[in-house]
Amino acid sequence: KHNMYAAKIHQEPNSSLSQTPNNSVQERMSNEDETSLLLHRKPKPLDEIQMRELMLQGYTKGLSSSLDPLRELFALRFWIVDNSGSMKTGDGHRIGSCKPGRKVNLTPCSRWQEIVDCVEHHIKLAALIEAPTRFRLLNNPNGTNQTKQFSIAEDLRNKDAEVQNALKTIQEAHPTGCTPLTRHIKEVHQEVSAMTPELLRLGRKVVIVIATDGLPSNDQGHSGQRQQQEFVEALRLLEGLPVWVVVRLCTDDDQVVDFYNDLDGQLELSLEVLDDFCGEALEVTGENPWLNYALPLHRLREMGYHDRVFDMLDERALTKTEIRDFCSLLFGEENFDGVPDPSLDWKGFLEEVQRLLERECTQWDPVKKRVHAWINTKKLNKLHRRNRFLGFFFKFFQQSGRPPF
């Protein structure tokens, strides 16, 4: 694009463009330059101060360390934050102070207050780990169609000012208007498309987080099958681009939940749909009841923590190999050297996991409503024995040629 612009000036030396370049063109080129520098910026490994702050918030040292390769992979994050009128509905939950070993208080609030609490956390987290993030409100608080945006960690020299501006913006915003998700997806698509050649060359990606409580509408507020299909088609534009999409739902409405859950089957797109903290915990522990789905796990998934094991947590029971991979992320790869392969030495594996758990702080469990360890090794062992018995049971009947029931 820079070459095209230069060529135009060279071909038309007497044009007004060559003499007094249009401000919007200059601004666009400046933004492209800044974005290019951003994509090339190599994140520094987290230092001791950053690691300590993460651990004070409940992140294990292993999870904190795993953010380094994540930051190298994802050059940028886009958050589309729904501040439509339906976010006034009072079925949300605000999460109180979350510190290791302490109870987490969930206070009833509006959906908007819940998502403000979520966004505030990710503003501070992005600044702490220096992960460039762009937030955009679905509706401009001033009542215009101009998108209200703010960014974090793009200018590392002014991080504190960025955080203050971002917190002020999200706290002063209020829910109003409709749910024009399609327009915002198209705008983000334009930005990502422009940077895709560079992303592919660098082997990097971007995350797109959609935090919403409703079905998509157009700018006039009309919402129906046509608008829903237009939204799906807008998402389809992202297919083939280096993106990871997270939909963070702020509602229990079955129609809305079903719509977003069905997207995965309609699109060739890397996409994950998340419920709120407690709702997602119920889904995860429904498949893996041995796990304490503590808040740091949920916050990581909200920000687009892209790992195959994390993606499987709410879909099915993890295999032995996947359990080992998860524990390696939780406790840190450096602490997992010498830990037995659970497929070969299950008892030895459990003993090592228990030893590592004793070195970690306990966490509040949103399902049990109490504080305990990240992993219940007794329950994990019990599930393993049951699964092993069922395996022998079905294998016996398979070999005998008789049906088991």
Short mmCIF file of C-alpha atoms in Angstrom, two decimals:
data_model
loop_
_atom_site.label_atom_id
_atom_site.label_comp_id
_atom_site.label_asym_id
_atom_site.label_seq_id
_atom_site.Cartn_x
_atom_site.Cartn_y
_atom_site.Cartn_z
CA LYS A 1 0.00 0.00 0.00
CA HIS A 2 2.87 2.34 0.70
CA ASN A 3 4.28 1.65 -2.80
CA MET A 4 0.90 2.32 -4.42
CA TYR A 5 0.66 5.63 -2.58
CA ALA A 6 4.18 6.63 -3.61
CA ALA A 7 3.47 5.67 -7.22
CA LYS A 8 0.37 7.86 -7.27
CA ILE A 9 2.35 10.89 -6.10
CA HIS A 10 5.01 10.21 -8.71
CA GLN A 11 2.50 9.93 -11.53
CA GLU A 12 0.50 13.00 -10.53
CA PRO A 13 3.01 15.58 -9.30
CA ASN A 14 0.56 18.46 -9.85
CA SER A 15 -2.35 16.86 -8.03
CA SER A 16 -3.63 18.20 -4.74
CA LEU A 17 -2.72 14.85 -3.18
CA SER A 18 0.96 15.37 -3.91
CA GLN A 19 0.96 18.91 -2.54
CA THR A 20 -1.36 18.64 0.47
CA PRO A 21 -1.97 14.99 1.34
CA ASN A 22 -5.41 14.24 2.76
CA ASN A 23 -5.35 13.96 6.54
CA SER A 24 -7.35 10.72 6.52
CA VAL A 25 -4.87 9.13 4.08
CA GLN A 26 -1.93 10.24 6.20
CA GLU A 27 -3.62 8.93 9.34
CA ARG A 28 -4.37 5.57 7.71
CA MET A 29 -0.77 5.20 6.56
CA SER A 30 0.48 6.14 10.01
CA ASN A 31 -1.79 3.53 11.58
CA GLU A 32 -0.53 0.92 9.13
CA ASP A 33 3.06 1.75 10.03
CA GLU A 34 2.28 1.46 13.75
CA THR A 35 0.49 -1.86 13.24
CA SER A 36 3.39 -3.22 11.20
CA LEU A 37 5.81 -2.31 14.01
CA LEU A 38 3.44 -3.94 16.47
CA LEU A 39 3.36 -7.21 14.53
CA HIS A 40 7.16 -7.27 14.44
CA ARG A 41 7.55 -6.49 18.13
CA LYS A 42 9.03 -9.48 19.89
CA PRO A 43 7.66 -9.78 23.43
CA LYS A 44 10.22 -10.01 26.21
CA PRO A 45 9.94 -12.97 28.61
CA LEU A 46 7.93 -12.10 31.70
CA ASP A 47 10.21 -10.88 34.48
CA GLU A 48 10.06 -11.69 38.19
CA ILE A 49 7.82 -8.73 39.02
CA GLN A 50 5.27 -9.70 36.37
CA MET A 51 5.37 -13.35 37.42
CA ARG A 52 4.92 -12.42 41.08
CA GLU A 53 1.90 -10.24 40.30
CA LEU A 54 0.28 -13.02 38.26
CA MET A 55 0.81 -15.50 41.08
CA LEU A 56 -0.73 -13.06 43.57
CA GLN A 57 -3.82 -13.17 41.37
CA GLY A 58 -3.95 -16.97 41.58
CA TYR A 59 -2.09 -17.98 38.43
CA THR A 60 0.36 -20.81 39.03
CA LYS A 61 3.96 -20.35 38.02
CA GLY A 62 3.40 -22.87 35.24
CA LEU A 63 0.40 -21.00 33.81
CA SER A 64 2.24 -17.70 34.12
CA SER A 65 5.28 -19.08 32.28
CA SER A 66 3.06 -20.49 29.54
CA LEU A 67 1.99 -16.95 28.64
CA ASP A 68 5.39 -16.31 27.02
CA PRO A 69 4.85 -18.60 24.00
CA LEU A 70 1.23 -17.44 23.84
CA ARG A 71 2.37 -13.81 23.53
CA GLU A 72 4.83 -14.79 20.82
CA LEU A 73 2.10 -16.55 18.84
CA PHE A 74 -0.65 -13.92 19.14
CA ALA A 75 0.50 -10.49 18.06
CA LEU A 76 -2.75 -8.70 18.82
CA ARG A 77 -6.19 -9.10 20.40
CA PHE A 78 -9.47 -7.49 19.41
CA TRP A 79 -12.32 -7.28 21.93
CA ILE A 80 -15.83 -6.46 20.69
CA VAL A 81 -17.73 -5.46 23.83
CA ASP A 82 -21.52 -5.54 23.74
CA ASN A 83 -23.03 -2.50 25.47
CA SER A 84 -26.50 -2.87 23.96
CA GLY A 85 -29.65 -2.11 25.94
CA SER A 86 -30.27 -5.76 26.86
CA MET A 87 -27.09 -5.70 28.95
CA LYS A 88 -29.14 -3.89 31.61
CA THR A 89 -30.77 -7.23 32.49
CA GLY A 90 -30.01 -8.05 36.11
CA ASP A 91 -28.96 -11.71 35.91
CA GLY A 92 -25.20 -11.17 35.89
CA HIS A 93 -22.60 -11.81 38.61
CA ARG A 94 -19.71 -9.60 39.58
CA ILE A 95 -16.63 -11.45 40.81
CA GLY A 96 -15.04 -10.05 43.97
CA SER A 97 -11.38 -10.08 44.87
CA CYS A 98 -9.77 -13.35 43.82
CA LYS A 99 -6.68 -14.31 45.78
CA PRO A 100 -5.19 -17.76 46.31
CA GLY A 101 -6.67 -19.66 49.24
CA ARG A 102 -9.58 -17.25 49.74
CA LYS A 103 -13.28 -17.38 49.02
CA VAL A 104 -14.53 -15.54 45.95
CA ASN A 105 -17.68 -13.48 46.46
CA LEU A 106 -20.13 -13.43 43.56
CA THR A 107 -22.41 -10.39 43.76
CA PRO A 108 -25.64 -10.24 41.72
CA CYS A 109 -25.54 -7.45 39.17
CA SER A 110 -26.54 -6.54 35.62
CA ARG A 111 -24.97 -8.26 32.62
CA TRP A 112 -23.23 -4.97 31.83
CA GLN A 113 -21.62 -4.80 35.27
CA GLU A 114 -20.47 -8.39 34.82
CA ILE A 115 -18.81 -7.66 31.50
CA VAL A 116 -17.29 -4.41 32.81
CA ASP A 117 -15.71 -6.47 35.60
CA CYS A 118 -14.40 -8.90 32.98
CA VAL A 119 -13.04 -6.18 30.68
CA GLU A 120 -11.39 -4.33 33.56
CA HIS A 121 -9.50 -7.50 34.45
CA HIS A 122 -8.31 -7.97 30.87
CA ILE A 123 -7.30 -4.32 30.57
CA LYS A 124 -5.01 -4.76 33.57
CA LEU A 125 -3.83 -8.22 32.49
CA ALA A 126 -2.96 -7.00 28.98
CA ALA A 127 -0.97 -4.14 30.48
CA LEU A 128 0.78 -6.40 32.97
CA ILE A 129 1.98 -8.96 30.42
CA GLU A 130 2.32 -6.34 27.64
CA ALA A 131 -0.09 -8.10 25.30
CA PRO A 132 -1.34 -5.57 22.70
CA THR A 133 -5.15 -5.43 22.84
CA ARG A 134 -7.75 -3.28 21.10
CA PHE A 135 -11.20 -2.88 22.66
CA ARG A 136 -14.22 -1.55 20.81
CA LEU A 137 -17.69 -0.85 22.21
CA LEU A 138 -20.60 -2.12 20.17
CA ASN A 139 -22.46 1.20 20.52
CA ASN A 140 -20.86 4.60 20.90
CA PRO A 141 -21.99 6.17 24.21
CA ASN A 142 -22.36 9.47 22.34
CA GLY A 143 -25.11 8.00 20.19
CA THR A 144 -23.18 8.13 16.89
CA ASN A 145 -22.17 5.28 14.57
CA GLN A 146 -18.52 6.14 15.05
CA THR A 147 -16.81 3.25 16.85
CA LYS A 148 -15.57 3.94 20.36
CA GLN A 149 -12.18 2.23 20.74
CA PHE A 150 -9.27 2.12 23.16
CA SER A 151 -6.10 0.08 23.24
CA ILE A 152 -3.66 -1.39 25.75
CA ALA A 153 0.07 -2.20 25.44
CA GLU A 154 0.44 -0.79 21.94
CA ASP A 155 2.61 2.03 23.25
CA LEU A 156 4.69 0.56 26.07
CA ARG A 157 6.01 4.01 26.99
CA ASN A 158 2.53 5.11 28.06
CA LYS A 159 1.08 1.94 29.60
CA ASP A 160 -0.22 3.67 32.73
CA ALA A 161 -1.97 6.36 30.72
CA GLU A 162 -3.50 3.72 28.43
CA VAL A 163 -4.85 1.79 31.42
CA GLN A 164 -6.31 4.90 33.04
CA ASN A 165 -7.98 5.94 29.78
CA ALA A 166 -9.32 2.43 29.16
CA LEU A 167 -10.75 2.04 32.67
CA LYS A 168 -12.32 5.49 32.49
CA THR A 169 -13.89 4.69 29.10
CA ILE A 170 -15.41 1.36 30.13
CA GLN A 171 -16.62 2.68 33.50
CA GLU A 172 -18.30 5.72 31.96
CA ALA A 173 -19.96 3.72 29.18
CA HIS A 174 -23.51 2.50 29.63
CA PRO A 175 -25.73 -0.07 27.90
CA THR A 176 -27.87 1.39 25.15
CA GLY A 177 -28.96 0.65 21.61
CA CYS A 178 -29.00 -2.54 19.58
CA THR A 179 -26.51 -5.34 18.77
CA PRO A 180 -24.74 -4.48 15.46
CA LEU A 181 -22.18 -7.28 15.73
CA THR A 182 -22.04 -7.83 11.97
CA ARG A 183 -20.73 -4.32 11.25
CA HIS A 184 -18.01 -4.69 13.87
CA ILE A 185 -16.96 -8.12 12.61
CA LYS A 186 -16.60 -6.67 9.11
CA GLU A 187 -14.52 -3.77 10.41
CA VAL A 188 -12.23 -6.10 12.36
CA HIS A 189 -12.01 -8.34 9.29
CA GLN A 190 -10.73 -5.38 7.25
CA GLU A 191 -8.02 -4.71 9.84
CA VAL A 192 -6.99 -8.36 10.07
CA SER A 193 -7.01 -8.81 6.29
CA ALA A 194 -4.63 -5.87 5.89
CA MET A 195 -2.14 -7.43 8.32
CA THR A 196 -2.59 -11.08 7.24
CA PRO A 197 0.36 -11.24 4.77
CA GLU A 198 2.67 -9.97 7.50
CA LEU A 199 1.14 -12.28 10.11
CA LEU A 200 1.62 -15.30 7.86
CA ARG A 201 5.20 -14.33 7.09
CA LEU A 202 5.94 -14.00 10.80
CA GLY A 203 3.99 -17.12 11.78
CA ARG A 204 1.75 -15.12 14.13
CA LYS A 205 -2.00 -14.82 14.71
CA VAL A 206 -4.62 -12.57 16.31
CA VAL A 207 -7.42 -13.27 18.78
CA ILE A 208 -10.93 -11.89 18.33
CA VAL A 209 -13.09 -11.91 21.48
CA ILE A 210 -16.83 -11.23 21.15
CA ALA A 211 -18.39 -10.48 24.54
CA THR A 212 -22.15 -10.40 24.03
CA ASP A 213 -25.53 -11.36 25.48
CA GLY A 214 -27.72 -11.24 22.41
CA LEU A 215 -28.45 -12.21 18.85
CA PRO A 216 -26.97 -9.95 16.16
CA SER A 217 -29.02 -7.10 14.74
CA ASN A 218 -28.47 -4.42 12.13
CA ASP A 219 -27.84 -0.76 12.97
CA GLN A 220 -31.59 -0.11 13.04
CA GLY A 221 -32.14 -2.76 15.71
CA HIS A 222 -33.81 -5.37 13.51
CA SER A 223 -32.92 -8.92 14.56
CA GLY A 224 -34.14 -12.01 12.79
CA GLN A 225 -33.02 -14.89 10.58
CA ARG A 226 -31.76 -12.52 7.91
CA GLN A 227 -29.58 -10.58 10.37
CA GLN A 228 -28.34 -13.82 11.93
CA GLN A 229 -27.33 -15.16 8.53
CA GLU A 230 -25.57 -11.89 7.71
CA PHE A 231 -23.59 -12.28 10.94
CA VAL A 232 -22.62 -15.85 10.01
CA GLU A 233 -21.51 -14.63 6.59
CA ALA A 234 -19.42 -11.90 8.23
CA LEU A 235 -17.71 -14.50 10.39
CA ARG A 236 -17.15 -16.62 7.29
CA LEU A 237 -14.97 -13.79 5.97
CA LEU A 238 -12.51 -14.72 8.73
CA GLU A 239 -12.12 -18.27 7.42
CA GLY A 240 -8.59 -18.90 6.27
CA LEU A 241 -7.20 -15.94 8.20
CA PRO A 242 -4.76 -16.47 11.10
CA VAL A 243 -7.36 -15.88 13.81
CA TRP A 244 -8.68 -17.56 16.95
CA VAL A 245 -12.24 -16.49 17.84
CA VAL A 246 -13.70 -16.56 21.36
CA VAL A 247 -17.37 -15.84 22.07
CA ARG A 248 -17.81 -14.90 25.72
CA LEU A 249 -21.55 -15.13 26.47
CA CYS A 250 -23.22 -13.01 29.16
CA THR A 251 -26.59 -14.76 29.14
CA ASP A 252 -28.33 -18.04 29.90
CA ASP A 253 -31.00 -17.49 27.23
CA ASP A 254 -31.30 -20.86 25.47
CA GLN A 255 -32.00 -19.33 22.06
CA VAL A 256 -28.90 -17.16 22.24
CA VAL A 257 -26.69 -19.92 23.65
CA ASP A 258 -27.85 -22.40 20.99
CA PHE A 259 -27.24 -19.89 18.19
CA TYR A 260 -23.60 -19.34 19.17
CA ASN A 261 -22.94 -23.00 20.00
CA ASP A 262 -24.17 -23.96 16.52
CA LEU A 263 -21.68 -21.64 14.82
CA ASP A 264 -18.89 -24.18 15.13
CA GLY A 265 -20.73 -26.57 12.83
CA GLN A 266 -21.42 -23.88 10.23
CA LEU A 267 -17.95 -22.38 9.91
CA GLU A 268 -14.45 -23.56 9.06
CA LEU A 269 -13.13 -21.36 11.82
CA SER A 270 -11.14 -21.86 15.03
CA LEU A 271 -13.82 -20.83 17.49
CA GLU A 272 -14.66 -21.35 21.16
CA VAL A 273 -17.85 -20.38 22.99
CA LEU A 274 -17.57 -19.66 26.71
CA ASP A 275 -20.24 -19.23 29.37
CA ASP A 276 -19.73 -17.09 32.47
CA PHE A 277 -17.36 -18.34 35.18
CA CYS A 278 -19.82 -20.50 37.14
CA GLY A 279 -21.65 -21.76 34.07
CA GLU A 280 -18.43 -22.78 32.36
CA ALA A 281 -17.21 -24.46 35.56
CA LEU A 282 -20.29 -26.68 35.56
CA GLU A 283 -19.64 -27.69 31.94
CA VAL A 284 -15.95 -28.42 32.56
CA THR A 285 -16.47 -30.43 35.73
CA GLY A 286 -19.33 -32.30 34.07
CA GLU A 287 -16.68 -33.82 31.79
CA ASN A 288 -13.66 -33.67 34.14
CA PRO A 289 -14.97 -33.71 37.74
CA TRP A 290 -11.46 -34.09 39.19
CA LEU A 291 -10.55 -30.52 38.21
CA ASN A 292 -11.09 -27.35 40.22
CA TYR A 293 -12.01 -24.89 37.47
CA ALA A 294 -10.53 -21.91 39.29
CA LEU A 295 -10.91 -18.34 38.01
CA PRO A 296 -7.41 -18.04 36.44
CA LEU A 297 -8.29 -20.87 34.02
CA HIS A 298 -11.43 -19.02 32.96
CA ARG A 299 -9.63 -15.69 32.56
CA LEU A 300 -7.00 -17.33 30.35
CA ARG A 301 -9.65 -18.89 28.13
CA GLU A 302 -11.46 -15.54 27.89
CA MET A 303 -8.30 -13.87 26.55
CA GLY A 304 -7.88 -16.60 23.93
CA TYR A 305 -5.49 -19.06 25.58
CA HIS A 306 -5.28 -21.41 22.62
CA ASP A 307 -4.18 -24.90 23.62
CA ARG A 308 -5.72 -28.18 22.50
CA VAL A 309 -6.05 -29.48 26.07
CA PHE A 310 -7.77 -26.29 27.21
CA ASP A 311 -10.14 -26.55 24.25
CA MET A 312 -11.15 -30.07 25.31
CA LEU A 313 -11.90 -29.27 28.96
CA ASP A 314 -15.63 -28.67 28.45
CA GLU A 315 -16.10 -31.12 25.57
CA ARG A 316 -15.08 -34.54 26.90
CA ALA A 317 -13.10 -36.39 29.53
CA LEU A 318 -9.37 -35.90 29.02
CA THR A 319 -7.28 -38.94 28.20
CA LYS A 320 -4.30 -39.90 30.35
CA THR A 321 -1.91 -38.23 27.94
CA GLU A 322 -4.04 -35.06 27.91
CA ILE A 323 -4.19 -35.05 31.71
CA ARG A 324 -0.41 -35.15 31.76
CA ASP A 325 -0.24 -32.30 29.24
CA PHE A 326 -2.67 -30.25 31.33
CA CYS A 327 -0.66 -30.86 34.50
CA SER A 328 2.49 -29.85 32.65
CA LEU A 329 0.89 -26.49 31.80
CA LEU A 330 -0.45 -26.07 35.33
CA PHE A 331 2.74 -26.90 37.21
CA GLY A 332 5.27 -25.87 34.57
CA GLU A 333 7.22 -28.03 32.15
CA GLU A 334 10.42 -27.60 34.16
CA ASN A 335 8.70 -29.26 37.15
CA PHE A 336 7.48 -32.18 35.07
CA ASP A 337 10.84 -33.64 34.13
CA GLY A 338 10.96 -37.19 35.43
CA VAL A 339 7.22 -37.45 36.14
CA PRO A 340 6.08 -40.95 35.07
CA ASP A 341 3.98 -41.44 31.98
CA PRO A 342 0.43 -42.06 33.33
CA SER A 343 -0.18 -44.66 30.62
CA LEU A 344 2.71 -46.72 31.99
CA ASP A 345 2.80 -45.87 35.70
CA TRP A 346 -0.50 -44.42 36.86
CA LYS A 347 0.25 -44.74 40.56
CA GLY A 348 3.64 -43.04 40.20
CA PHE A 349 2.07 -40.27 38.13
CA LEU A 350 -0.58 -39.57 40.78
CA GLU A 351 2.04 -39.48 43.53
CA GLU A 352 4.03 -36.85 41.63
CA VAL A 353 0.91 -34.79 40.93
CA GLN A 354 0.02 -34.86 44.62
CA ARG A 355 3.54 -33.75 45.51
CA LEU A 356 3.34 -30.83 43.09
CA LEU A 357 -0.13 -29.85 44.37
CA GLU A 358 1.25 -29.46 47.88
CA ARG A 359 3.53 -26.71 46.56
CA GLU A 360 0.63 -24.73 45.08
CA CYS A 361 -1.89 -22.46 46.81
CA THR A 362 -5.45 -23.70 47.08
CA GLN A 363 -8.13 -22.06 44.92
CA TRP A 364 -11.81 -21.26 45.28
CA ASP A 365 -13.97 -23.85 43.52
CA PRO A 366 -17.07 -22.27 41.88
CA VAL A 367 -18.89 -25.63 41.84
CA LYS A 368 -18.18 -26.83 45.39
CA LYS A 369 -18.28 -23.23 46.71
CA ARG A 370 -15.21 -23.78 48.85
CA VAL A 371 -11.44 -23.56 48.70
CA HIS A 372 -9.36 -26.62 47.82
CA ALA A 373 -6.58 -27.93 45.57
CA TRP A 374 -6.50 -27.57 41.79
CA ILE A 375 -6.86 -31.34 41.32
CA ASN A 376 -8.68 -33.98 43.36
CA THR A 377 -6.29 -36.90 42.94
CA LYS A 378 -8.61 -39.32 44.78
CA LYS A 379 -11.45 -38.57 42.40
CA LEU A 380 -9.08 -38.75 39.43
CA ASN A 381 -7.87 -42.18 40.57
CA LYS A 382 -11.44 -43.39 41.15
CA LEU A 383 -12.47 -42.33 37.66
CA HIS A 384 -9.41 -44.05 36.24
CA ARG A 385 -10.24 -47.34 38.00
CA ARG A 386 -13.84 -47.18 36.82
CA ASN A 387 -12.82 -46.47 33.24
CA ARG A 388 -10.26 -49.28 33.35
CA PHE A 389 -12.92 -51.70 34.65
CA LEU A 390 -15.36 -50.67 31.91
CA GLY A 391 -12.60 -51.17 29.36
CA PHE A 392 -11.94 -54.72 30.57
CA PHE A 393 -15.69 -55.36 30.72
CA PHE A 394 -16.40 -54.38 27.13
CA LYS A 395 -13.22 -56.07 25.89
CA PHE A 396 -14.34 -59.36 27.48
CA PHE A 397 -17.72 -59.29 25.75
CA GLN A 398 -16.14 -58.21 22.48
CA GLN A 399 -13.84 -61.20 22.53
CA SER A 400 -16.61 -63.55 23.57
CA GLY A 401 -18.89 -62.36 20.79
CA ARG A 402 -21.75 -61.77 23.19
CA PRO A 403 -23.51 -58.42 23.74
CA PRO A 404 -22.79 -56.86 27.15
CA PHE A 405 -26.49 -56.14 27.80
#
